[in-house]
Tab-separated table of C-alpha atoms (C1' of nucleotides) in Angstrom:
chain	number	residue	atom	x	y	z
A	293	MET	CA	0.165	0.228	-0.340
A	294	ARG	CA	1.096	3.539	-0.252
A	295	ALA	CA	2.275	5.420	2.128
A	296	VAL	CA	0.259	8.179	3.248
A	297	LYS	CA	1.979	11.498	2.058
A	298	LYS	CA	3.109	14.459	4.201
A	299	SER	CA	0.906	17.385	3.937
A	300	SER	CA	2.048	19.938	1.987
A	301	ALA	CA	-0.046	21.494	-0.504
A	302	ASN	CA	-0.136	24.412	-2.981
A	303	ARG	CA	-2.535	26.712	-1.473
A	304	SER	CA	-3.467	29.085	-4.645
A	305	THR	CA	-6.229	26.762	-5.426
A	306	VAL	CA	-8.512	27.706	-1.674
A	307	SER	CA	-8.095	30.974	-2.329
A	308	ASN	CA	-11.788	30.981	-2.976
A	309	ARG	CA	-13.093	32.631	0.185
A	310	GLY	CA	-17.349	32.666	-1.657
A	311	SER	CA	-18.929	31.221	1.335
A	312	ARG	CA	-16.766	31.913	4.008
A	313	PRO	CA	-18.060	32.259	7.579
A	314	PRO	CA	-18.971	35.387	8.863
A	315	THR	CA	-15.734	37.349	9.231
A	316	LYS	CA	-14.716	36.190	12.596
A	317	THR	CA	-15.253	39.515	15.319
A	318	ALA	CA	-12.219	39.899	16.962
A	319	LEU	CA	-12.529	39.371	20.569
A	320	PRO	CA	-14.899	41.840	22.878
A	321	ASP	CA	-13.323	44.294	25.025
A	322	ARG	CA	-10.074	42.477	25.894
A	323	ALA	CA	-10.345	45.227	28.865
A	324	ARG	CA	-9.161	44.797	31.991
A	325	THR	CA	-11.284	41.772	33.674
A	326	ARG	CA	-9.107	39.403	31.732
A	327	ALA	CA	-8.814	35.567	33.381
A	328	PRO	CA	-5.695	34.136	32.160
A	329	ARG	CA	-7.019	30.947	31.835
A	330	ALA	CA	-10.641	32.069	30.785
A	331	SER	CA	-8.677	34.002	27.605
A	332	ARG	CA	-6.783	30.959	26.656
A	333	LEU	CA	-9.881	28.900	26.494
A	334	GLU	CA	-11.525	31.200	24.233
A	335	LYS	CA	-8.523	31.577	22.267
A	336	GLU	CA	-8.449	27.872	21.193
A	337	ALA	CA	-12.501	27.652	21.109
A	338	LEU	CA	-11.894	30.408	18.270
A	339	ILE	CA	-8.764	28.498	16.499
A	340	VAL	CA	-10.826	25.438	16.915
A	341	ALA	CA	-13.937	27.239	15.586
A	342	GLU	CA	-12.106	28.571	12.257
A	343	ALA	CA	-10.088	25.082	11.690
A	344	GLU	CA	-13.132	23.700	11.762
A	345	GLN	CA	-14.692	25.188	8.600
A	346	GLN	CA	-11.719	25.049	6.649
A	347	PHE	CA	-11.080	21.401	7.775
A	348	ALA	CA	-14.657	20.547	6.704
A	349	ARG	CA	-14.546	22.137	3.717
A	350	PHE	CA	-10.839	21.157	2.256
A	351	GLY	CA	-9.191	18.284	4.344
A	352	PHE	CA	-6.349	17.943	6.478
A	353	GLU	CA	-3.885	18.416	3.879
A	354	GLY	CA	-5.883	21.104	1.948
A	355	VAL	CA	-5.831	23.612	4.721
A	356	SER	CA	-2.898	25.811	5.901
A	357	LEU	CA	-2.407	27.274	9.509
A	358	ASP	CA	-1.333	30.134	7.250
A	359	THR	CA	-4.773	30.400	6.254
A	360	ILE	CA	-6.628	29.630	9.668
A	361	ALA	CA	-4.629	32.291	11.048
A	362	ALA	CA	-5.474	34.899	8.538
A	363	GLU	CA	-8.984	34.532	8.582
A	364	LEU	CA	-8.719	35.115	12.423
A	365	GLY	CA	-5.836	38.232	11.674
A	366	MET	CA	-3.188	36.484	13.822
A	367	SER	CA	-0.180	34.410	12.742
A	368	ARG	CA	0.600	30.822	12.354
A	369	GLN	CA	3.454	31.124	14.481
A	370	ASN	CA	0.459	32.148	17.262
A	371	ILE	CA	-0.972	29.303	16.200
A	372	LEU	CA	1.275	26.889	16.824
A	373	TYR	CA	2.022	28.340	20.449
A	374	TYR	CA	-1.077	26.744	20.955
A	375	TYR	CA	-1.078	23.949	19.414
A	376	SER	CA	2.378	22.505	19.003
A	377	SER	CA	1.624	20.761	15.161
A	378	LYS	CA	-1.439	20.943	12.993
A	379	GLU	CA	-2.332	17.327	13.628
A	380	GLU	CA	-2.923	18.176	17.071
A	381	LEU	CA	-5.136	21.366	15.851
A	382	TYR	CA	-6.767	19.071	13.927
A	383	THR	CA	-7.495	16.050	16.404
A	384	ALA	CA	-8.531	19.006	19.021
A	385	VAL	CA	-10.976	19.979	16.439
A	386	LEU	CA	-12.613	16.390	16.242
A	387	ASP	CA	-12.263	15.660	19.775
A	388	SER	CA	-14.456	19.399	19.959
A	389	VAL	CA	-17.136	17.729	17.580
A	390	LEU	CA	-17.478	14.416	19.431
A	391	ALA	CA	-17.690	15.788	22.767
A	392	ASN	CA	-20.581	17.605	21.582
A	393	TRP	CA	-21.691	14.851	19.484
A	394	LEU	CA	-22.054	12.336	22.523
A	395	GLY	CA	-23.312	15.277	24.596
A	396	ASN	CA	-26.312	15.422	22.480
A	397	MET	CA	-27.017	12.326	20.519
A	398	ASP	CA	-28.788	9.852	22.519
A	399	THR	CA	-29.602	6.489	21.660
A	400	LEU	CA	-32.394	4.548	20.842
A	401	ALA	CA	-32.636	2.875	23.693
A	402	ARG	CA	-33.158	6.362	25.743
A	403	GLU	CA	-37.013	5.609	24.379
A	404	ASN	CA	-38.714	2.678	25.204
A	405	ASP	CA	-41.620	3.695	22.291
A	406	PRO	CA	-39.799	2.494	19.033
A	407	ARG	CA	-42.205	4.838	17.187
A	408	THR	CA	-40.912	7.924	19.595
A	409	ALA	CA	-37.435	6.969	19.638
A	410	ILE	CA	-36.975	6.646	15.946
A	411	GLU	CA	-38.711	10.362	15.572
A	412	LYS	CA	-36.267	11.849	18.343
A	413	TYR	CA	-33.250	10.081	16.535
A	414	VAL	CA	-33.407	11.021	13.708
A	415	HIS	CA	-34.968	14.218	14.697
A	416	ALA	CA	-31.351	14.668	17.184
A	417	LYS	CA	-28.892	13.406	14.212
A	418	LEU	CA	-30.528	16.134	11.485
A	419	ARG	CA	-30.223	19.012	14.651
A	420	PHE	CA	-26.426	18.340	14.790
A	421	SER	CA	-26.189	18.669	10.411
A	422	GLN	CA	-28.043	21.849	10.951
A	423	GLU	CA	-26.332	23.106	13.554
A	424	ARG	CA	-23.370	21.999	13.388
A	425	PRO	CA	-22.610	21.044	9.246
A	426	SER	CA	-18.699	21.579	9.459
A	427	GLY	CA	-18.099	18.746	12.353
A	428	SER	CA	-20.022	16.536	10.340
A	429	ALA	CA	-18.368	17.268	7.335
A	430	VAL	CA	-14.913	16.780	9.269
A	431	PHE	CA	-15.973	13.719	10.397
A	432	THR	CA	-16.716	12.254	6.695
A	433	ARG	CA	-13.994	14.198	5.204
A	434	GLU	CA	-11.645	11.595	7.794
A	435	ILE	CA	-14.067	8.644	7.832
A	436	MET	CA	-13.192	8.513	3.415
A	437	ALA	CA	-9.684	9.376	3.593
A	438	GLY	CA	-9.774	5.815	5.479
A	439	ALA	CA	-9.408	7.663	9.314
A	440	PRO	CA	-6.048	7.690	9.241
A	441	ARG	CA	-5.911	10.155	12.115
A	442	TYR	CA	-8.942	9.307	14.302
A	443	GLY	CA	-10.061	5.714	13.638
A	444	GLU	CA	-8.864	5.005	17.116
A	445	GLN	CA	-11.374	7.340	18.870
A	446	LEU	CA	-14.104	5.899	16.097
A	447	ALA	CA	-13.881	2.535	16.977
A	448	GLN	CA	-13.913	3.285	20.425
A	449	ASN	CA	-16.476	5.797	20.449
A	450	VAL	CA	-19.052	5.804	17.354
A	451	VAL	CA	-19.174	2.019	16.432
A	452	PRO	CA	-20.166	0.788	20.082
A	453	MET	CA	-22.781	3.335	19.583
A	454	LEU	CA	-24.328	2.426	16.209
A	455	ARG	CA	-23.629	-1.816	17.614
A	456	ALA	CA	-25.848	-0.769	20.105
A	457	ASP	CA	-28.609	0.664	18.006
A	458	VAL	CA	-28.899	-2.063	16.060
A	459	ARG	CA	-29.158	-4.452	19.030
A	460	THR	CA	-32.032	-2.171	20.143
A	461	PHE	CA	-33.532	-2.656	17.076
A	462	GLU	CA	-33.341	-5.989	16.938
A	463	ARG	CA	-34.735	-6.446	20.810
A	464	TRP	CA	-38.010	-4.448	19.876
A	465	ALA	CA	-38.001	-7.152	16.637
A	466	ARG	CA	-38.560	-9.772	19.247
A	467	MET	CA	-40.614	-8.173	20.891
A	468	GLY	CA	-43.073	-7.997	18.058
A	469	LEU	CA	-43.011	-4.590	18.396
A	470	ILE	CA	-41.532	-3.875	14.649
A	471	ALA	CA	-40.998	-5.681	12.133
A	472	ARG	CA	-38.090	-7.524	11.281
A	473	VAL	CA	-35.320	-5.839	8.673
A	474	ASP	CA	-32.105	-5.893	8.280
A	475	PHE	CA	-31.412	-3.543	11.265
A	476	THR	CA	-27.702	-2.580	10.379
A	477	HIS	CA	-28.720	-1.417	6.738
A	478	LEU	CA	-31.500	0.402	7.814
A	479	MET	CA	-28.905	2.152	10.655
A	480	PHE	CA	-26.641	2.825	7.521
A	481	VAL	CA	-29.604	4.398	5.548
A	482	ILE	CA	-30.743	6.875	8.545
A	483	TRP	CA	-26.925	7.866	9.086
A	484	SER	CA	-25.698	8.738	5.902
A	485	SER	CA	-28.429	10.187	4.626
A	486	THR	CA	-28.664	12.716	7.756
A	487	GLN	CA	-24.841	13.410	7.508
A	488	ALA	CA	-26.067	14.103	3.855
A	489	TYR	CA	-27.767	16.990	5.137
A	490	ALA	CA	-24.785	18.419	6.584
A	491	ASP	CA	-21.770	17.071	4.040
A	492	LEU	CA	-24.057	18.544	0.541
A	493	GLY	CA	-26.269	20.699	2.072
A	494	THR	CA	-24.899	23.546	-0.086
A	495	GLN	CA	-25.332	21.147	-2.641
A	496	PHE	CA	-28.818	20.501	-1.387
A	497	ALA	CA	-29.054	24.200	-1.365
A	498	MET	CA	-28.385	25.007	-4.831
A	499	TYR	CA	-30.266	22.301	-6.427
A	500	LEU	CA	-33.247	23.963	-4.279
A	501	ASP	CA	-32.412	27.697	-5.578
A	502	LYS	CA	-31.532	29.027	-2.314
A	503	ARG	CA	-28.734	29.859	-0.983
A	504	ALA	CA	-28.439	27.512	2.408
A	505	LEU	CA	-31.058	24.847	3.686
A	506	SER	CA	-33.827	26.420	5.616
A	507	ASP	CA	-35.713	25.249	9.199
A	508	ALA	CA	-38.267	23.925	6.760
A	509	ASP	CA	-36.080	22.444	4.767
A	510	PHE	CA	-34.678	20.289	7.601
A	511	GLU	CA	-38.178	20.074	8.918
A	512	ALA	CA	-39.467	18.243	5.758
A	513	ALA	CA	-36.199	15.798	5.851
A	514	ARG	CA	-37.156	14.956	9.467
A	515	ALA	CA	-40.679	14.185	8.468
A	516	LEU	CA	-39.509	12.239	5.186
A	517	LEU	CA	-37.048	10.076	6.943
A	518	THR	CA	-39.160	9.195	9.900
A	519	GLU	CA	-41.757	8.482	7.765
A	520	LEU	CA	-39.860	5.950	5.262
A	521	VAL	CA	-38.303	4.376	8.344
A	522	TRP	CA	-41.211	3.931	10.880
A	523	THR	CA	-43.819	3.122	7.728
A	524	SER	CA	-40.998	0.197	6.971
A	525	LEU	CA	-41.089	-1.359	10.345
A	526	ARG	CA	-44.631	-0.500	11.243
A	527	LYS	CA	-46.466	-4.015	11.433
B	70	MET	CA	-16.845	32.972	-7.005
B	71	ARG	CA	-13.718	31.060	-8.680
B	72	ALA	CA	-12.949	30.571	-12.364
B	73	VAL	CA	-13.841	27.196	-13.082
B	74	LYS	CA	-11.218	26.058	-15.541
B	75	LYS	CA	-12.271	24.496	-18.688
B	76	SER	CA	-12.093	20.489	-19.150
B	77	SER	CA	-10.199	19.230	-21.235
B	78	ALA	CA	-13.320	16.963	-23.184
B	79	ASN	CA	-11.432	16.105	-26.215
B	80	ARG	CA	-8.642	14.481	-24.305
B	81	SER	CA	-11.714	11.481	-23.601
B	82	THR	CA	-10.167	9.059	-21.024
B	83	VAL	CA	-14.123	7.478	-21.425
B	84	SER	CA	-12.727	4.193	-23.073
B	85	ASN	CA	-12.043	2.923	-19.677
B	86	ARG	CA	-15.621	1.301	-19.064
B	87	GLY	CA	-14.685	-1.045	-16.239
B	88	SER	CA	-13.773	0.173	-13.127
B	89	ARG	CA	-9.852	-0.861	-13.165
B	90	PRO	CA	-7.484	-0.053	-15.768
B	91	PRO	CA	-8.172	-1.114	-19.287
B	92	THR	CA	-7.737	-4.493	-20.835
B	93	LYS	CA	-4.900	-4.476	-23.666
B	94	THR	CA	-6.908	-5.032	-26.910
B	95	ALA	CA	-3.714	-6.223	-28.680
B	96	LEU	CA	-4.641	-7.925	-32.014
B	97	PRO	CA	-2.005	-10.433	-32.764
B	98	ASP	CA	-0.860	-9.442	-36.274
B	99	ARG	CA	-0.787	-5.529	-35.772
B	100	ALA	CA	1.588	-6.080	-32.916
B	101	ARG	CA	4.448	-4.601	-35.329
B	102	THR	CA	2.413	-1.331	-36.520
B	103	ARG	CA	1.716	0.051	-33.539
B	104	ALA	CA	-0.278	2.706	-33.519
B	105	PRO	CA	1.170	5.583	-31.378
B	106	ARG	CA	-2.234	7.008	-30.694
B	107	ALA	CA	-3.588	3.948	-28.775
B	108	SER	CA	-0.890	3.600	-26.857
B	109	ARG	CA	-0.918	7.255	-25.562
B	110	LEU	CA	-5.136	6.696	-24.577
B	111	GLU	CA	-3.677	3.631	-22.819
B	112	LYS	CA	-0.978	5.077	-20.905
B	113	GLU	CA	-3.816	8.195	-19.947
B	114	ALA	CA	-6.093	5.609	-18.846
B	115	LEU	CA	-3.728	4.004	-16.635
B	116	ILE	CA	-2.560	7.806	-14.962
B	117	VAL	CA	-6.396	8.721	-15.039
B	118	ALA	CA	-7.160	5.572	-12.837
B	119	GLU	CA	-4.731	5.896	-10.413
B	120	ALA	CA	-5.797	9.835	-10.145
B	121	GLU	CA	-9.140	8.382	-9.447
B	122	GLN	CA	-8.207	5.986	-6.209
B	123	GLN	CA	-5.585	9.033	-4.982
B	124	PHE	CA	-8.039	11.885	-5.202
B	125	ALA	CA	-11.181	10.043	-3.639
B	126	ARG	CA	-9.314	9.221	-0.613
B	127	PHE	CA	-7.039	12.686	-0.058
B	128	GLY	CA	-8.742	14.938	-2.475
B	129	PHE	CA	-7.241	17.227	-4.613
B	130	GLU	CA	-5.147	19.395	-2.301
B	131	GLY	CA	-4.405	15.833	-0.613
B	132	VAL	CA	-2.277	14.011	-3.896
B	133	SER	CA	1.105	15.389	-5.552
B	134	LEU	CA	1.565	14.164	-8.712
B	135	ASP	CA	4.630	12.600	-7.252
B	136	THR	CA	2.914	10.089	-5.586
B	137	ILE	CA	0.511	9.351	-8.546
B	138	ALA	CA	3.576	8.899	-10.521
B	139	ALA	CA	5.498	6.949	-7.874
B	140	GLU	CA	2.546	4.446	-8.102
B	141	LEU	CA	2.886	3.770	-11.782
B	142	GLY	CA	6.675	3.731	-11.870
B	143	MET	CA	6.846	6.935	-13.792
B	144	SER	CA	8.178	10.211	-13.004
B	145	ARG	CA	6.039	12.938	-12.107
B	146	GLN	CA	7.366	15.384	-14.844
B	147	ASN	CA	6.146	12.558	-17.335
B	148	ILE	CA	2.534	13.025	-16.003
B	149	LEU	CA	3.262	16.699	-16.856
B	150	TYR	CA	3.750	15.434	-20.486
B	151	TYR	CA	0.166	13.991	-20.702
B	152	TYR	CA	-1.674	16.243	-18.606
B	153	SER	CA	-0.384	19.605	-18.515
B	154	SER	CA	-1.019	20.387	-15.398
B	155	LYS	CA	-2.801	18.834	-12.018
B	156	GLU	CA	-6.069	20.489	-12.292
B	157	GLU	CA	-6.152	19.308	-16.030
B	158	LEU	CA	-5.545	15.612	-14.858
B	159	TYR	CA	-8.346	15.842	-11.830
B	160	THR	CA	-11.051	17.339	-14.430
B	161	ALA	CA	-9.794	14.707	-16.521
B	162	VAL	CA	-10.934	11.755	-13.599
B	163	LEU	CA	-13.756	13.480	-12.997
B	164	ASP	CA	-14.893	13.732	-16.870
B	165	SER	CA	-14.095	9.871	-16.702
B	166	VAL	CA	-16.377	9.144	-14.121
B	167	LEU	CA	-19.291	11.480	-15.358
B	168	ALA	CA	-19.178	10.074	-18.865
B	169	ASN	CA	-19.689	6.460	-17.234
B	170	TRP	CA	-22.240	7.397	-15.209
B	171	LEU	CA	-24.330	9.005	-17.506
B	172	GLY	CA	-23.916	6.044	-19.945
B	173	ASN	CA	-25.276	3.724	-17.322
B	174	MET	CA	-27.728	5.717	-15.143
B	175	ASP	CA	-30.969	6.034	-16.688
B	176	THR	CA	-33.331	8.190	-15.465
B	177	LEU	CA	-36.677	7.175	-13.663
B	178	ALA	CA	-38.698	7.871	-16.699
B	179	ARG	CA	-37.424	5.009	-18.489
B	180	GLU	CA	-39.832	2.927	-16.732
B	181	ASN	CA	-43.267	3.244	-16.922
B	182	ASP	CA	-44.312	0.858	-13.599
B	183	PRO	CA	-43.250	3.086	-10.642
B	184	ARG	CA	-42.102	-0.154	-8.837
B	185	THR	CA	-39.799	-1.271	-11.611
B	186	ALA	CA	-38.761	2.148	-12.204
B	187	ILE	CA	-37.436	2.303	-8.877
B	188	GLU	CA	-35.696	-0.665	-8.535
B	189	LYS	CA	-33.456	-0.722	-11.339
B	190	TYR	CA	-32.964	3.146	-10.458
B	191	VAL	CA	-31.775	1.839	-6.786
B	192	HIS	CA	-29.464	-1.432	-8.847
B	193	ALA	CA	-27.736	0.997	-11.135
B	194	LYS	CA	-26.848	3.540	-8.277
B	195	LEU	CA	-25.873	0.530	-5.733
B	196	ARG	CA	-23.688	-1.026	-8.609
B	197	PHE	CA	-22.018	2.015	-9.662
B	198	SER	CA	-20.933	2.761	-6.132
B	199	GLN	CA	-19.666	-1.106	-5.788
B	200	GLU	CA	-17.558	-1.210	-9.625
B	201	ARG	CA	-16.248	2.460	-8.830
B	202	PRO	CA	-16.509	4.071	-5.920
B	203	SER	CA	-13.657	6.086	-5.935
B	204	GLY	CA	-15.873	7.537	-8.815
B	205	SER	CA	-18.363	8.315	-6.382
B	206	ALA	CA	-16.116	9.634	-3.723
B	207	VAL	CA	-14.216	12.194	-6.136
B	208	PHE	CA	-17.486	13.726	-6.697
B	209	THR	CA	-18.139	13.580	-3.167
B	210	ARG	CA	-15.214	15.143	-2.335
B	211	GLU	CA	-15.577	18.070	-4.866
B	212	ILE	CA	-19.124	18.842	-4.031
B	213	MET	CA	-17.717	19.133	-0.181
B	214	ALA	CA	-15.665	21.434	-1.269
B	215	GLY	CA	-18.274	23.611	-2.920
B	216	ALA	CA	-17.665	22.453	-6.460
B	217	PRO	CA	-14.230	24.967	-6.868
B	218	ARG	CA	-13.425	23.198	-9.979
B	219	TYR	CA	-16.137	21.042	-11.740
B	220	GLY	CA	-19.225	23.214	-10.900
B	221	GLU	CA	-19.930	23.891	-14.262
B	222	GLN	CA	-20.475	20.276	-15.246
B	223	LEU	CA	-22.325	19.109	-12.262
B	224	ALA	CA	-24.777	22.255	-12.536
B	225	GLN	CA	-25.276	21.123	-16.515
B	226	ASN	CA	-25.492	17.582	-16.016
B	227	VAL	CA	-26.363	15.883	-13.050
B	228	VAL	CA	-28.603	18.341	-11.832
B	229	PRO	CA	-30.863	18.403	-14.364
B	230	MET	CA	-31.190	14.815	-14.154
B	231	LEU	CA	-32.459	14.750	-10.243
B	232	ARG	CA	-34.616	17.659	-11.722
B	233	ALA	CA	-36.009	14.998	-14.339
B	234	ASP	CA	-36.240	12.365	-11.618
B	235	VAL	CA	-38.484	14.405	-9.147
B	236	ARG	CA	-41.098	15.707	-12.103
B	237	THR	CA	-41.307	12.014	-13.276
B	238	PHE	CA	-42.048	10.869	-9.410
B	239	GLU	CA	-44.699	14.287	-9.774
B	240	ARG	CA	-46.297	12.986	-12.949
B	241	TRP	CA	-46.805	9.276	-10.979
B	242	ALA	CA	-48.596	11.375	-7.824
B	243	ARG	CA	-50.883	12.919	-10.474
B	244	MET	CA	-51.977	9.900	-12.300
B	245	GLY	CA	-52.538	8.167	-9.065
B	246	LEU	CA	-49.932	5.778	-9.310
B	247	ILE	CA	-47.957	6.421	-5.710
B	248	ALA	CA	-48.698	8.180	-2.922
B	249	ARG	CA	-47.551	11.965	-2.416
B	250	VAL	CA	-44.468	12.220	-0.456
B	251	ASP	CA	-41.693	15.254	-0.625
B	252	PHE	CA	-40.069	13.625	-4.055
B	253	THR	CA	-36.895	16.245	-3.955
B	254	HIS	CA	-36.154	14.932	-0.536
B	255	LEU	CA	-36.738	11.594	-1.395
B	256	MET	CA	-34.436	11.925	-4.002
B	257	PHE	CA	-31.804	13.060	-1.446
B	258	VAL	CA	-32.201	10.017	0.809
B	259	ILE	CA	-32.000	8.197	-2.063
B	260	TRP	CA	-28.828	9.585	-3.462
B	261	SER	CA	-26.849	10.452	-0.329
B	262	SER	CA	-27.415	6.652	1.094
B	263	THR	CA	-26.742	4.831	-2.165
B	264	GLN	CA	-23.655	7.380	-2.765
B	265	ALA	CA	-22.309	6.391	0.884
B	266	TYR	CA	-21.941	2.746	0.434
B	267	ALA	CA	-18.875	4.141	-2.169
B	268	ASP	CA	-17.660	6.414	0.276
B	269	LEU	CA	-17.968	4.980	3.515
B	270	GLY	CA	-18.041	1.791	1.897
B	271	THR	CA	-14.946	1.088	3.844
B	272	GLN	CA	-16.280	2.191	7.255
B	273	PHE	CA	-19.404	-0.126	6.964
B	274	ALA	CA	-17.031	-2.886	6.210
B	275	MET	CA	-15.368	-2.299	9.480
B	276	TYR	CA	-18.328	-2.263	11.237
B	277	LEU	CA	-19.210	-5.525	9.741
B	278	ASP	CA	-16.143	-6.553	11.031
B	279	LYS	CA	-14.767	-7.374	7.171
B	280	ARG	CA	-12.095	-6.134	5.185
B	281	ALA	CA	-14.515	-5.077	2.274
B	282	LEU	CA	-18.416	-4.847	1.752
B	283	SER	CA	-19.636	-7.722	-0.306
B	284	ASP	CA	-22.118	-8.532	-3.293
B	285	ALA	CA	-24.218	-9.825	-0.490
B	286	ASP	CA	-23.870	-6.214	1.696
B	287	PHE	CA	-24.986	-4.571	-1.526
B	288	GLU	CA	-27.848	-7.032	-2.181
B	289	ALA	CA	-29.114	-6.405	1.415
B	290	ALA	CA	-28.324	-2.817	0.835
B	291	ARG	CA	-30.345	-2.853	-2.052
B	292	ALA	CA	-33.195	-4.956	-0.708
B	293	LEU	CA	-33.858	-2.813	2.249
B	294	LEU	CA	-33.316	0.690	-0.161
B	295	THR	CA	-36.036	-0.317	-2.698
B	296	GLU	CA	-38.116	-1.536	0.589
B	297	LEU	CA	-37.944	1.692	2.364
B	298	VAL	CA	-38.820	3.731	-0.621
B	299	TRP	CA	-41.357	1.710	-2.060
B	300	THR	CA	-43.498	1.187	1.060
B	301	SER	CA	-43.779	4.799	1.517
B	302	LEU	CA	-45.218	5.353	-1.752
B	303	ARG	CA	-47.472	2.756	-2.104
B	304	LYS	CA	-50.907	3.829	-2.302
C	249	DG	C1'	1.758	35.663	24.382
C	250	DT	C1'	3.175	37.828	19.983
C	251	DC	C1'	6.403	38.874	16.868
C	252	DT	C1'	10.702	38.099	13.597
C	253	DA	C1'	14.225	34.537	11.184
C	254	DT	C1'	15.124	30.977	9.509
C	255	DA	C1'	15.444	25.978	9.063
C	256	DA	C1'	14.337	22.382	5.944
C	257	DG	C1'	11.531	20.345	2.600
C	258	DC	C1'	7.631	19.330	-0.552
C	259	DG	C1'	4.862	21.063	-4.410
C	260	DG	C1'	3.713	22.318	-9.431
C	261	DA	C1'	5.582	23.808	-13.335
C	262	DT	C1'	9.191	24.966	-17.266
C	263	DA	C1'	13.593	24.168	-20.606
C	264	DG	C1'	16.171	21.526	-22.608
C	265	DA	C1'	19.326	17.767	-23.777
C	266	DC	C1'	18.436	12.873	-25.272
D	144	DG	C1'	8.462	10.319	-24.543
D	145	DT	C1'	11.229	10.324	-21.088
D	146	DC	C1'	14.727	12.200	-18.468
D	147	DT	C1'	17.493	16.100	-15.535
D	148	DA	C1'	18.109	20.367	-13.860
D	149	DT	C1'	15.754	24.293	-11.815
D	150	DC	C1'	12.914	27.865	-10.685
D	151	DC	C1'	10.568	29.435	-7.001
D	152	DG	C1'	6.376	29.433	-4.059
D	153	DC	C1'	4.561	27.490	0.060
D	154	DT	C1'	4.362	24.425	3.691
D	155	DT	C1'	5.325	23.104	8.617
D	156	DA	C1'	8.031	23.595	12.516
D	157	DT	C1'	11.599	25.755	15.676
D	158	DA	C1'	14.800	29.360	17.943
D	159	DG	C1'	15.012	33.445	20.368
D	160	DA	C1'	13.665	38.163	20.633
D	161	DC	C1'	10.668	41.926	23.131
DNA sequence: GTCTATAAGCGGATAGAC
DNA sequence: GTCTATCCGCTTATAGAC
C-alpha cells in the first residue's frame, strides 16, 4: 500500500473565500478583567472553530495554518503556540465535535416506544447536521480518507453506539413491536442520509435554488425520513 | 466565485469502461505497426485510474503528482507530459467518471411502472457505488469542497437529471400511481444513501467486521432501500 | 504571548537534452 | 516520450528576541 504522504500542498487553489463564515468578530473588550486561563480557552475555541470550518471543506492536507491564522487575524506562529502541531489542532477539532455529539445524541434505547425513539433519533441527528455542519463534514472526510488520524477514537466511541442501536432494534423485533428488516443497513441509511444534510447541504440548497437550507427544509427531511423508516417497521 | 477552468473534454479518457485499468486489446497481427495514438490513450487511462484512487481518498490538495507517478513507476514530469497541469488531470478524472455514470444510469422515466423504475434505479446507483467507489468519492469530495473546480459540469449534467427524476415522481403522483411525499427530499435520501456505500464503504465494512463489502452486503442494501422507498410510496 | 527569522523540505511547473 | 536540471513559492516547525 502506498504511504500516506506528508501534508504540504500548494494553496493557490484555496483562495476562494466565497462562502466563508462571517468574519470572526475580534475578541470583545479584552479590557482589564481578563482571566488568563479563560482567555486562553477562549482563544483556543476561536482557533478550533475556524479550523473546523476549513478542515470541513478542504480536508487536512487542503488547509494550511496560514489560512486559518489569516482568517483570525493572527499569525501562523501564534497558532503553533496554542497547538504544537497541525495534527494536534486537527484532533482537537475532532475531539470538540465528538464531545458535542456524544453529549447531544441519545441512543435509541433511551425510549421505550420504538416510534418515539425513531422520531427523536432522526430529529437529533438532523439537528446536529443543521447546527454543526462543519463538524459532520470533518468526520466524513476523515472516514473517507480511511480514518488515518482518528480511527482509534471512531472505533471506540462511534461504532459501539451504532452496535447498541442495532441491538435495540433487534430487541424490539423480538418483542414483536416492529417488523424485522436488516437493521444494520437501516442504520447505514439513517446515518448517511442525515449526515448528507450537513456534508452536501450546500449542494442540496443549490438544487433548491436557495443559498442555504432553511428550517423548513430540515423539517421536511425529518418528516420524510421518519416516515420512510417507520412505515417500513410498522407491523 | 472561483473561475471554473475548462476541462479537457477533447482528451477523452472515457474509453475506460470498467472500474480498473484498461484491458490491452492487442490484435496479434498488428503487433508491429503499433499505433502511437492507442498507446497514448492507454497510458492516459492508467494515469487517470491511479489519480482517481488517490483523489478519492485525499482530495485534490491531498494528492501530489509525485505520489501518483510513484505508484505507476513513472516520474512526475512524465505525467505533466500527458496532462499539462494537476488541475487538468483532476478534471480528466471527473470527466471520465461522469461519462461512465451518464452512460450507465438511466433516469426514472425510462420505466413506466413506478415500482420497477425504483428497483432499477436503486440497483443501478448501488452498482455504480460498488463497481467504481473511487469515482463516487471524487465527486463527493468535490461537492463537499463547494465544487470549486467542477461546479459548472455538475450544474449542467447532474442537477437536470435529478430535476427530471423529481418531475417523474410528481407525474406518477398525479396519475395516482404513487402516494405523494416530498419527492425532492426522497431523491436526496436515495442519492446520499446509495452514495454512502461507495464513500463510506470501508467504514461500513469495518462495522461489519470484514475487510470489504461483499455482493451480499450490496444486495441487502438494495433490498432494504427499495423496500423503504416503495413502502412509503405504495398507495 | 506575540513577533521576526530561519531552517528544511515538498509542491507544481518549465526548459531543454537525448 | 522520457529524462535531468532548475525555478520558485508554499508548508510546517523551531529558535529566540521583545
